[in-house]
Coordinates of C-alpha atoms in Angstrom, one line a residue:
M276 CA -23.4 -4.2 5.9
V277 CA -21.7 -2.1 3.2
R278 CA -18.6 -3.4 1.5
D279 CA -15.7 -1.0 1.3
H280 CA -12.1 -1.3 0.0
F281 CA -10.5 -0.4 3.4
S282 CA -11.9 -2.9 5.8
G283 CA -14.0 -5.2 3.7
T284 CA -17.3 -4.4 5.4
S285 CA -18.5 -1.5 7.5
P286 CA -21.5 -1.5 9.8
C287 CA -22.0 2.2 9.0
P288 CA -23.0 3.0 5.4
Q289 CA -22.0 6.7 6.0
R290 CA -18.5 5.7 7.3
A291 CA -18.0 3.4 4.3
K292 CA -19.0 6.2 1.9
A293 CA -16.7 8.7 3.7
R294 CA -13.8 6.3 3.4
V295 CA -14.3 5.8 -0.3
T296 CA -15.0 9.4 -1.3
G297 CA -12.8 11.1 1.4
N298 CA -15.9 13.1 2.5
I299 CA -16.1 14.1 6.2
L300 CA -19.0 12.5 8.1
P301 CA -22.1 14.5 8.7
G302 CA -22.1 16.5 12.0
I303 CA -18.5 17.4 12.3
D304 CA -16.7 20.5 11.1
L305 CA -12.9 20.2 11.3
R306 CA -12.5 24.0 11.3
D307 CA -13.9 23.9 14.9
T308 CA -10.7 23.6 16.9
S309 CA -12.8 23.3 20.1
L310 CA -13.9 19.8 19.1
P311 CA -12.5 17.2 21.6
A312 CA -9.8 15.0 20.0
G313 CA -11.9 12.0 20.9
T314 CA -14.7 13.2 18.7
V315 CA -12.4 13.7 15.7
I316 CA -10.8 10.3 16.3
S317 CA -14.2 8.6 16.5
H318 CA -15.7 10.3 13.5
L319 CA -12.7 9.5 11.3
G320 CA -12.4 5.9 12.5
L321 CA -8.8 6.3 13.7
T322 CA -7.1 3.6 15.8
P323 CA -3.9 3.8 17.9
H324 CA -0.6 3.9 16.1
P325 CA 2.5 2.2 17.5
E326 CA 4.5 5.4 17.4
G327 CA 1.8 7.4 19.3
G328 CA -1.3 9.1 18.1
F329 CA -4.1 7.7 16.0
Y330 CA -4.3 6.8 12.3
R331 CA -6.2 5.2 9.5
E332 CA -4.8 4.2 6.1
T333 CA -6.9 5.9 3.4
W334 CA -5.1 5.0 0.2
R335 CA -2.6 2.4 -1.1
A336 CA -1.5 2.5 -4.7
A337 CA -1.1 -0.7 -6.6
A338 CA 2.4 -2.1 -7.4
S339 CA 3.5 -1.8 -11.0
G340 CA 4.4 -5.5 -11.0
P341 CA 3.6 -8.7 -9.1
A342 CA 6.9 -8.8 -7.1
E343 CA 7.1 -5.0 -6.5
R344 CA 6.2 -2.9 -3.6
E345 CA 3.1 -0.7 -3.9
A346 CA 3.8 2.8 -5.2
G347 CA 2.5 4.7 -2.2
T348 CA 0.2 5.0 0.8
A349 CA -1.6 7.8 2.7
I350 CA -2.9 7.9 6.2
L351 CA -4.9 10.3 8.3
F352 CA -2.9 10.8 11.5
L353 CA -4.0 12.7 14.7
L354 CA -1.9 13.8 17.7
A355 CA -3.8 15.0 20.7
A356 CA -2.4 17.4 23.4
G357 CA 0.3 15.7 25.3
Q358 CA 0.8 12.9 22.8
R359 CA 4.0 12.5 20.8
S360 CA 4.9 10.7 17.6
H361 CA 8.0 9.1 19.1
W362 CA 11.3 9.0 17.3
H363 CA 11.1 6.6 14.4
R364 CA 12.1 6.2 10.9
V365 CA 10.8 4.6 7.7
D366 CA 12.6 3.2 4.6
A367 CA 10.7 5.6 2.2
S368 CA 10.1 9.2 1.6
E369 CA 7.3 10.7 3.7
L370 CA 5.3 13.9 3.2
W371 CA 3.4 15.4 6.1
I372 CA 0.4 17.6 5.1
W373 CA -1.5 19.7 7.7
Q374 CA -5.2 19.2 7.5
A375 CA -6.9 20.6 10.6
G376 CA -6.5 21.7 14.2
A377 CA -3.4 23.2 15.8
P378 CA 0.0 23.4 14.1
L379 CA 2.6 20.8 15.0
H380 CA 6.3 20.5 15.4
L381 CA 8.0 17.9 13.2
H382 CA 11.5 17.1 14.4
L383 CA 14.0 15.6 12.0
S384 CA 17.4 14.0 12.3
E385 CA 19.1 12.7 9.2
D386 CA 22.3 11.6 11.0
G387 CA 20.9 10.7 14.5
T388 CA 22.9 13.5 16.0
S389 CA 21.8 17.0 14.8
T390 CA 18.1 18.0 14.6
T391 CA 16.0 20.4 12.7
R392 CA 12.4 21.4 13.4
L393 CA 9.6 22.3 11.1
R394 CA 6.4 24.0 12.2
I395 CA 3.6 22.6 10.0
G396 CA 0.3 24.5 10.2
P397 CA -2.0 27.0 8.5
Y398 CA -0.4 30.3 9.7
L399 CA 2.0 30.9 6.8
S400 CA 2.5 34.6 7.8
Q401 CA 4.0 33.2 11.1
G402 CA 6.5 31.0 9.3
E403 CA 4.5 27.8 9.3
T404 CA 4.4 25.6 6.2
L405 CA 1.6 23.4 5.1
Q406 CA 3.9 20.4 4.3
G407 CA 7.0 18.8 5.6
V408 CA 9.2 16.3 3.8
V409 CA 11.1 13.5 5.6
R410 CA 13.8 11.7 3.6
P411 CA 14.1 7.9 3.7
H412 CA 15.8 6.6 6.9
A413 CA 15.7 10.0 8.6
W414 CA 14.6 10.0 12.2
Q415 CA 11.4 11.9 12.9
A416 CA 9.1 12.8 15.8
A417 CA 6.2 15.2 16.2
E418 CA 3.9 16.8 18.7
S419 CA 0.8 18.9 18.5
L420 CA 1.0 22.6 19.6
G421 CA -2.6 22.7 20.7
S422 CA -5.5 20.4 21.7
W423 CA -5.1 18.2 18.6
T424 CA -3.6 18.2 15.1
L425 CA -4.8 16.3 12.1
V426 CA -2.3 15.6 9.2
S427 CA -2.1 13.4 6.2
C428 CA 1.1 11.4 5.7
I429 CA 2.0 10.1 2.3
V430 CA 4.7 7.6 2.0
A431 CA 6.4 6.6 -1.3
P432 CA 7.1 3.8 -2.0
A433 CA 4.3 2.4 0.2
F434 CA 4.6 2.2 3.9
R435 CA 5.4 -1.2 5.3
F436 CA 5.7 -2.1 9.0
E437 CA 8.8 -4.1 8.0
G438 CA 10.4 -0.8 7.0
F439 CA 9.4 1.0 10.2
E440 CA 11.9 1.4 13.1
L441 CA 10.7 2.8 16.5
A442 CA 13.6 4.2 18.6
P443 CA 14.1 2.7 22.1
P444 CA 12.1 4.6 24.8
G445 CA 13.8 7.8 25.8
W446 CA 16.1 7.9 22.8
Q447 CA 17.0 11.4 21.4
P448 CA 19.3 12.3 18.6
G449 CA 22.6 13.6 19.9

């Protein structure tokens, strides 16, 4: 058993090392978009997220004082084909960063009525962007445009489930 700072212990020394260093586990190349989503999910140790998709927290910055909220968090987040990050909002700024796989659409609604859509992915010459910013309390939803998309999401100040609101099923801005 190896001790790591994410889950306390890990039965897999390679997985514990990968979590600490950010290295990808041996035997997987994320440039291979033909990899099944389940393979990527398993190798990265992702678990289901309440909004849809799969995730794992990879970083949490310490608070500057004992009564303060931590400064920030980061997660790996994967959406497979047909999955959607359902409409939700958080009480902090969020940065979506494309990592691997297909591009994705990130839908945003600051007022709950009108929407904008960002295409986040590697094809800059086709109008995609590598990052998308979501302001605090803005509604957001996303879906992969291929077999799977892996992004990192950085939230500042730190993500807390108390500051997370999932819209009712079927809700759409408008």
